[in-house]
Coordinates of C-alpha atoms in Angstrom, one line a residue:
M223 CA 148.2 116.9 -166.9
R224 CA 145.9 118.9 -164.6
L225 CA 146.7 120.8 -161.9
L226 CA 144.6 122.6 -159.1
H227 CA 145.3 126.2 -158.5
T228 CA 144.3 127.7 -155.1
S229 CA 145.7 130.2 -152.3
D230 CA 144.6 132.3 -149.5
W231 CA 143.2 129.9 -147.3
H232 CA 143.7 131.8 -144.4
L233 CA 142.6 129.1 -142.0
G234 CA 142.1 130.6 -138.2
H235 CA 140.2 133.5 -139.8
T236 CA 137.6 135.5 -138.0
L237 CA 135.3 138.3 -139.4
Y238 CA 134.8 140.6 -136.6
D239 CA 135.6 138.3 -134.0
V240 CA 133.2 135.4 -135.6
S241 CA 135.0 132.3 -136.4
R242 CA 135.1 131.0 -139.8
E243 CA 135.8 127.2 -138.9
A244 CA 132.9 125.8 -140.2
E245 CA 133.1 127.6 -143.5
H246 CA 136.8 126.2 -144.2
T247 CA 135.5 122.9 -143.1
A248 CA 132.9 123.0 -145.9
F249 CA 135.5 124.3 -148.1
L250 CA 138.1 121.9 -147.6
T251 CA 135.7 118.8 -147.9
W252 CA 134.6 120.6 -151.3
L253 CA 138.3 120.7 -152.3
L254 CA 139.0 117.2 -151.6
A255 CA 136.0 116.0 -153.5
T256 CA 136.8 118.0 -156.5
L257 CA 140.4 116.8 -156.8
E258 CA 138.7 113.4 -157.1
A259 CA 135.9 114.1 -159.4
E260 CA 138.5 116.3 -161.7
E261 CA 140.9 113.5 -161.7
V262 CA 144.0 116.3 -160.7
D263 CA 147.3 115.0 -160.5
A264 CA 149.0 117.9 -158.7
L265 CA 147.5 120.6 -156.0
L266 CA 149.0 123.6 -155.9
V267 CA 148.6 125.9 -152.7
A268 CA 150.3 129.5 -153.3
G269 CA 150.5 130.6 -149.8
D270 CA 148.6 131.9 -146.5
I271 CA 147.8 128.5 -145.5
F272 CA 147.0 130.1 -142.0
D273 CA 145.8 133.7 -141.2
T274 CA 148.3 134.5 -138.7
A275 CA 151.7 133.6 -137.9
N276 CA 150.9 131.9 -134.6
P277 CA 147.5 129.8 -135.6
S278 CA 145.3 128.3 -133.4
A279 CA 145.4 124.9 -132.4
E280 CA 141.9 124.2 -134.7
A281 CA 143.2 126.0 -137.7
Q282 CA 146.5 123.7 -137.6
A283 CA 144.2 120.7 -137.1
A284 CA 142.1 121.4 -140.1
W285 CA 145.4 121.8 -142.0
Y286 CA 146.9 118.4 -140.8
H287 CA 143.7 116.5 -141.2
F288 CA 143.3 118.1 -144.8
I289 CA 146.3 116.9 -145.9
A290 CA 146.0 113.2 -144.1
R291 CA 142.5 112.7 -146.0
A292 CA 144.0 114.1 -149.4
R293 CA 146.7 111.2 -148.9
R294 CA 144.4 108.5 -147.9
V295 CA 141.8 109.3 -150.9
L296 CA 144.1 110.1 -153.5
P297 CA 147.5 108.4 -152.7
K298 CA 149.2 109.5 -156.1
L299 CA 147.9 113.1 -155.8
D300 CA 151.3 115.4 -155.9
V301 CA 151.2 118.5 -153.3
V302 CA 153.2 121.4 -153.4
V303 CA 152.6 124.3 -150.8
V304 CA 154.5 127.5 -150.6
G305 CA 154.1 129.7 -147.5
G306 CA 152.8 133.5 -147.7
N307 CA 153.3 136.5 -145.7
H308 CA 150.7 135.6 -143.1
D309 CA 152.4 132.2 -142.5
S310 CA 155.3 131.4 -140.2
A311 CA 158.1 130.1 -142.5
A312 CA 159.3 128.0 -139.6
R313 CA 156.0 126.8 -138.7
L314 CA 155.3 125.7 -142.3
D315 CA 158.6 124.0 -142.5
A316 CA 159.0 122.0 -139.2
P317 CA 156.8 118.8 -140.2
D318 CA 159.1 118.6 -143.5
P319 CA 160.4 115.3 -142.5
L320 CA 156.6 113.9 -142.0
F321 CA 155.4 115.5 -145.1
T322 CA 158.3 114.6 -147.2
A323 CA 157.3 110.6 -146.2
L324 CA 153.8 111.6 -147.1
G325 CA 155.1 112.5 -150.6
V326 CA 154.0 116.4 -149.6
R327 CA 156.2 119.1 -150.5
V328 CA 155.9 122.3 -148.3
V329 CA 158.2 125.2 -148.6
G330 CA 157.2 127.7 -146.0
G331 CA 160.3 129.7 -146.0
L332 CA 163.4 130.5 -148.6
P333 CA 165.9 127.4 -147.8
R334 CA 169.6 128.1 -148.0
H335 CA 172.7 126.0 -146.9
Q336 CA 175.7 127.7 -146.4
G337 CA 174.5 130.8 -148.5
A338 CA 173.4 129.0 -151.3
L339 CA 169.9 128.4 -152.4
E340 CA 168.7 124.4 -151.8
L341 CA 167.4 123.5 -155.2
E342 CA 166.5 120.0 -154.2
R343 CA 163.6 121.6 -152.3
L344 CA 162.7 124.6 -154.2
V345 CA 162.3 122.5 -157.4
V346 CA 159.4 120.0 -157.1
P347 CA 158.4 117.0 -159.8
V348 CA 154.7 116.6 -160.2
H349 CA 153.7 113.4 -161.9
D350 CA 150.9 112.8 -164.5
A351 CA 147.9 110.1 -164.7
R352 CA 150.7 107.8 -165.9
G353 CA 152.7 108.5 -163.1
K354 CA 155.6 110.2 -165.2
V355 CA 156.7 113.6 -164.4
G356 CA 154.5 116.0 -166.3
A357 CA 155.9 119.2 -165.1
W358 CA 158.7 120.7 -162.7
V359 CA 157.5 123.2 -160.2
A360 CA 159.6 126.3 -159.2
A361 CA 158.3 126.7 -155.6
V362 CA 158.9 130.0 -154.5
P363 CA 157.7 131.0 -150.9
Y364 CA 156.7 134.8 -150.0
L365 CA 160.3 136.5 -150.3
R366 CA 161.2 138.7 -147.4
P367 CA 163.9 141.6 -148.0
S368 CA 166.2 139.4 -145.9
D369 CA 165.8 136.4 -148.4
L370 CA 167.2 138.5 -151.3
P371 CA 170.9 138.5 -152.6
P372 CA 172.4 142.0 -152.6
V373 CA 172.3 144.0 -155.8
P374 CA 175.4 146.2 -156.4
D375 CA 173.9 148.2 -159.2
A376 CA 172.2 151.3 -157.8
T377 CA 170.6 152.4 -160.6
V378 CA 167.9 149.6 -160.5
D379 CA 165.3 148.8 -157.8
R380 CA 167.1 146.4 -155.7
L381 CA 164.5 144.7 -154.1
V382 CA 162.9 143.7 -157.5
E383 CA 166.1 143.0 -158.9
G384 CA 166.7 140.7 -155.9
V385 CA 163.4 138.8 -156.3
R386 CA 164.1 138.5 -160.0
S387 CA 167.5 137.0 -159.1
V388 CA 165.8 134.4 -156.8
Y389 CA 163.2 133.3 -159.5
A390 CA 165.8 133.2 -162.0
E391 CA 168.2 130.9 -160.3
V392 CA 165.2 128.3 -159.1
L393 CA 163.8 128.5 -162.6
D394 CA 166.8 128.0 -164.2
G395 CA 167.3 124.7 -161.8
A396 CA 164.0 123.6 -162.9
R397 CA 164.9 123.9 -166.7
R398 CA 168.1 121.9 -166.1
R399 CA 166.0 118.9 -164.9
R400 CA 163.1 119.5 -167.4
R401 CA 162.9 117.1 -170.3
S402 CA 161.0 117.2 -173.8
G403 CA 157.1 117.4 -173.1
Q404 CA 157.3 118.3 -169.5
A405 CA 155.8 122.0 -168.4
L406 CA 157.8 124.7 -166.6
V407 CA 155.5 126.0 -163.6
T408 CA 156.3 128.4 -161.2
M409 CA 154.6 129.6 -157.7
G410 CA 154.6 132.5 -155.6
H411 CA 153.2 134.7 -153.0
C412 CA 153.8 138.3 -154.1
Y413 CA 152.1 141.5 -155.3
M414 CA 152.2 142.1 -159.1
T415 CA 151.9 145.3 -161.0
G416 CA 148.5 145.6 -162.8
S417 CA 146.8 143.5 -160.4
E418 CA 143.8 144.8 -158.3
L419 CA 144.1 144.5 -154.5
S420 CA 140.7 144.0 -152.2
E421 CA 139.6 147.0 -150.2
L422 CA 140.5 145.7 -146.7
S423 CA 142.0 142.6 -146.0
E424 CA 145.1 142.6 -148.1
R425 CA 148.2 145.0 -147.9
K426 CA 151.1 145.7 -150.3
I427 CA 154.0 143.8 -149.5
L428 CA 157.9 143.8 -150.3
G429 CA 158.1 147.4 -149.5
G430 CA 154.9 148.7 -150.9
N431 CA 153.5 149.7 -153.9
Q432 CA 156.8 151.0 -155.6
H433 CA 158.2 147.5 -155.2
A434 CA 155.0 145.6 -157.1
L435 CA 156.7 143.1 -159.3
P436 CA 156.9 143.0 -163.0
V437 CA 155.0 140.1 -165.0
D438 CA 158.3 139.7 -167.1
L439 CA 159.4 138.1 -163.9
F440 CA 158.3 135.0 -165.6
P441 CA 159.9 134.2 -168.9
E442 CA 157.5 132.9 -171.8
D443 CA 158.7 129.6 -171.3
V444 CA 157.0 129.6 -167.9
A445 CA 153.6 127.6 -169.1
Y446 CA 151.8 128.5 -165.5
A447 CA 152.4 130.8 -162.7
A448 CA 150.3 129.8 -159.8
L449 CA 150.1 133.1 -157.9
G450 CA 148.9 133.8 -154.3
H451 CA 148.2 136.9 -152.3
L452 CA 145.5 138.9 -154.0
H453 CA 142.1 137.7 -152.9
R454 CA 140.7 138.7 -156.3
A455 CA 141.1 135.9 -158.8
Q456 CA 142.7 137.8 -161.8
R457 CA 145.2 137.4 -164.9
V458 CA 148.4 139.7 -164.6
G459 CA 149.7 141.2 -167.4
G460 CA 147.0 139.8 -170.1
R461 CA 148.6 136.6 -169.8
E462 CA 146.5 133.4 -169.3
G463 CA 148.9 131.5 -167.6
V464 CA 150.2 134.1 -164.9
R465 CA 147.0 134.0 -162.6
Y466 CA 145.8 134.5 -158.8
S467 CA 143.5 132.0 -158.1
G468 CA 142.0 134.5 -155.3
S469 CA 140.9 133.3 -151.9
P470 CA 138.4 130.5 -151.6
L471 CA 136.2 132.5 -149.0
P472 CA 135.6 136.2 -148.9
L473 CA 137.8 137.5 -146.1
S474 CA 136.3 140.7 -145.6
L475 CA 132.8 142.2 -146.3
S476 CA 134.1 144.3 -149.2
E477 CA 134.8 140.8 -150.8
A478 CA 131.3 139.8 -150.6
H479 CA 130.5 140.0 -154.6
Y480 CA 134.1 138.5 -155.5
K481 CA 134.0 135.0 -157.7
H482 CA 135.5 133.1 -155.2
Q483 CA 137.1 129.9 -157.0
V484 CA 139.9 127.4 -157.8
L485 CA 141.7 127.3 -161.1
L486 CA 142.1 124.0 -163.1
V487 CA 145.2 124.0 -165.2
D488 CA 145.6 121.5 -168.2
M489 CA 148.9 120.9 -169.7
E490 CA 149.8 118.9 -172.8
D491 CA 153.3 118.4 -174.2
G492 CA 154.6 120.8 -171.7
A493 CA 152.5 123.8 -172.9
L494 CA 149.2 125.4 -171.3
Q495 CA 145.9 124.0 -172.7
Q496 CA 143.2 125.8 -170.7
V497 CA 142.5 127.4 -167.3
R498 CA 139.1 126.8 -166.3
S499 CA 137.7 128.3 -163.0
L500 CA 135.4 126.4 -160.4
A501 CA 133.4 128.5 -158.4
V502 CA 133.6 127.7 -154.6
P503 CA 130.3 126.9 -153.1
R504 CA 129.5 129.6 -150.3
T505 CA 127.9 128.1 -147.0
T506 CA 127.3 131.4 -145.3
D507 CA 126.1 134.4 -147.2
M508 CA 127.2 138.3 -146.8
V509 CA 124.4 140.9 -146.6
R510 CA 124.6 144.8 -146.4
V511 CA 121.5 146.8 -145.4
P512 CA 121.0 149.0 -147.5
A513 CA 122.3 147.4 -150.6
R514 CA 124.3 150.5 -151.6
D515 CA 125.2 153.7 -149.6
A516 CA 123.3 154.4 -146.5
L517 CA 120.0 155.2 -145.5
A518 CA 117.9 157.2 -142.7
L519 CA 117.6 155.1 -139.4
A520 CA 113.7 154.9 -139.9
D521 CA 114.4 153.1 -143.4
V522 CA 116.8 150.8 -142.3
L523 CA 114.8 149.6 -139.4
E524 CA 112.0 149.0 -142.1
L525 CA 114.5 147.1 -144.5
L526 CA 115.8 144.8 -141.5
A527 CA 112.2 144.0 -140.4
A528 CA 111.5 142.4 -144.1
L529 CA 114.6 140.2 -143.8
P530 CA 114.0 136.7 -143.8
A531 CA 113.3 135.1 -140.5
C532 CA 115.6 132.3 -138.8
E533 CA 114.2 128.9 -139.3
P534 CA 114.0 126.4 -136.6
G535 CA 117.2 124.5 -136.2
M536 CA 119.5 126.9 -138.5
P537 CA 123.1 126.4 -137.8
E538 CA 124.7 129.7 -136.4
S539 CA 127.3 128.9 -138.9
M540 CA 124.8 129.5 -142.0
R541 CA 123.3 132.6 -140.3
P542 CA 124.3 135.4 -143.1
Y543 CA 127.0 138.1 -141.9
L544 CA 125.1 141.7 -141.8
E545 CA 126.7 145.1 -142.4
V546 CA 124.2 148.0 -141.4
C547 CA 125.0 151.3 -142.7
V548 CA 122.9 154.2 -141.4
S549 CA 122.9 157.7 -142.3
L550 CA 122.8 160.3 -139.2
P551 CA 122.4 163.6 -139.2
R552 CA 122.0 163.8 -135.4
P553 CA 123.2 161.7 -132.5
E554 CA 121.4 158.3 -132.2
P555 CA 122.5 157.2 -129.0
A556 CA 120.3 154.0 -129.0
L557 CA 121.6 153.1 -132.6
R558 CA 122.8 149.7 -131.6
H559 CA 119.6 149.0 -129.7
K560 CA 117.2 150.0 -132.0
V561 CA 119.0 147.9 -134.8
E562 CA 119.3 144.8 -132.8
H563 CA 115.7 145.1 -131.6
A564 CA 114.6 144.9 -135.3
L565 CA 116.9 141.8 -135.9
E566 CA 115.1 140.0 -133.3
G567 CA 113.9 136.8 -135.2
R568 CA 116.1 137.5 -138.3
A569 CA 118.3 135.0 -139.8
A570 CA 121.2 137.8 -140.4
R571 CA 123.8 138.1 -137.5
L572 CA 125.0 141.8 -137.0
V573 CA 128.8 142.0 -137.7
K574 CA 129.1 145.6 -138.5
L575 CA 127.3 148.5 -137.9
T576 CA 128.5 151.8 -139.9
P577 CA 127.1 155.1 -139.3
F578 CA 127.6 157.6 -141.9
Y579 CA 127.6 161.3 -140.7
T580 CA 126.3 163.8 -142.5
G581 CA 128.0 167.0 -141.3
T582 CA 130.8 169.1 -143.5
G583 CA 133.5 166.8 -142.3
G584 CA 135.4 170.0 -142.1
A585 CA 138.2 170.8 -139.9
L586 CA 137.5 173.5 -136.9
A587 CA 139.5 175.8 -138.6
D588 CA 137.5 176.0 -141.9
V589 CA 134.7 177.6 -139.6
R590 CA 134.9 181.3 -139.0
P591 CA 138.7 181.3 -140.5
G592 CA 141.3 184.0 -139.5
L593 CA 140.4 183.2 -135.5
S594 CA 142.9 181.7 -133.7
L595 CA 141.9 179.0 -131.1
R596 CA 142.3 181.3 -128.3
E597 CA 139.8 183.9 -129.6
R598 CA 137.1 181.2 -130.2
T599 CA 134.4 180.4 -127.3
P600 CA 134.1 177.0 -126.2
E601 CA 130.5 177.3 -127.8
D602 CA 132.2 177.9 -131.1
V603 CA 134.3 174.8 -130.8
F604 CA 131.6 172.8 -129.6
L605 CA 129.4 174.0 -132.5
A606 CA 132.1 173.5 -135.2
R607 CA 132.7 170.0 -134.2
Y608 CA 129.2 169.3 -134.1
A609 CA 128.6 170.4 -137.5
R610 CA 131.7 168.2 -138.6
D611 CA 129.8 165.1 -138.2
F612 CA 126.1 166.0 -138.0
K613 CA 124.0 167.9 -140.8
E614 CA 121.3 169.2 -138.4
P615 CA 121.9 171.8 -135.5
P616 CA 122.1 170.6 -131.9
T617 CA 118.7 170.6 -130.1
P618 CA 118.3 173.4 -127.3
E619 CA 118.2 170.3 -124.8
L620 CA 122.0 169.6 -126.1
L621 CA 123.1 173.1 -125.8
E622 CA 121.6 173.6 -122.5
S623 CA 123.4 170.2 -121.3
F624 CA 126.8 171.6 -122.9
H625 CA 126.3 175.2 -121.2
A626 CA 125.5 173.0 -117.6
L627 CA 128.8 171.1 -118.0
L628 CA 130.5 174.3 -119.3
T629 CA 129.7 176.1 -116.2
Q630 CA 130.4 173.1 -113.9
V631 CA 134.0 173.0 -115.3
Q632 CA 134.5 176.7 -115.2
E633 CA 133.4 176.8 -111.5
D634 CA 135.5 173.7 -110.6
A635 CA 138.7 175.4 -112.1
P636 CA 141.2 176.5 -109.5

């Protein structure tokens, strides 16, 4: 049988207040076509369907519209979804009666009844092309500390061991149902040891870095672990069958060079055969000027003027996102105006303007150490603060303005 593993859609995401709706629409259309073309038996979505716990109406409509189209186009496709740390568990679980009627399993939060895990919801059979059960999925959503059972042993990390006990119980429930030739699969939304975070758009979860989960959480009889949370696609612990699929879209400018993808997972006789990545087409590019580090303003303006022109009729959603990085040895009050003027008629749209200051970056106490603040003149403080950001000394005109302002303040003082 064949599974498709994806995660971290983040529907409703904005990049510096720019909507990603058109990009998500293109991805979901491509995903549906891929499910059909690759004859996928089950779709696994490992958390963070939405970007926030209170998603917009448009983001929710995109989610429901995708499920409706998938069920209409691929009536035999099994769909299993778990909630992530960005999702509202209650919001994902609310339409459960409707999803159950459609044959879609969504586990937003960890379900318990009278203190016991509801294994009937957490253990999900998925079917092969012949309609027979080909695998059992332990569908574990993002686990918050309040979801975990108490661990009396004070010598162990109680958070990690609490997570371990939840996965062990759900996996045991799947093992009891599994028959010969059926695979054991698990899903999770978590932060694992030995994995790589992106720079800007992820955070360590479940108590921080010290609570990253070990890969032995998944015993060797687990044929495949479909993980979500990290946006960079990667194996965990060198194991072929323990994977983050990564996000389908770059969710920050730092992720522009990631290989955004989904994973096709082939099983045979209950064992993993191969994992194949499919690159997600990118409809909107990300551009940085300069490509690395920062340049002086004159050089940056020259590069901006050489960017491709905006073609007539180009949709706004297809115009590349642009980050501009400028090295500033002196204040440049008209920086944004000059950059925007250089971009007139260009296809790229400015979403982030990053100044890199060339000063020392040091603290005031590092300048003439040994002097207290009371012993420093206002001009000392001004010059030290200026030198922290800018390499060149202030101009005579700026110093004159500072002295005029200082004189006015001193004269107005009671």
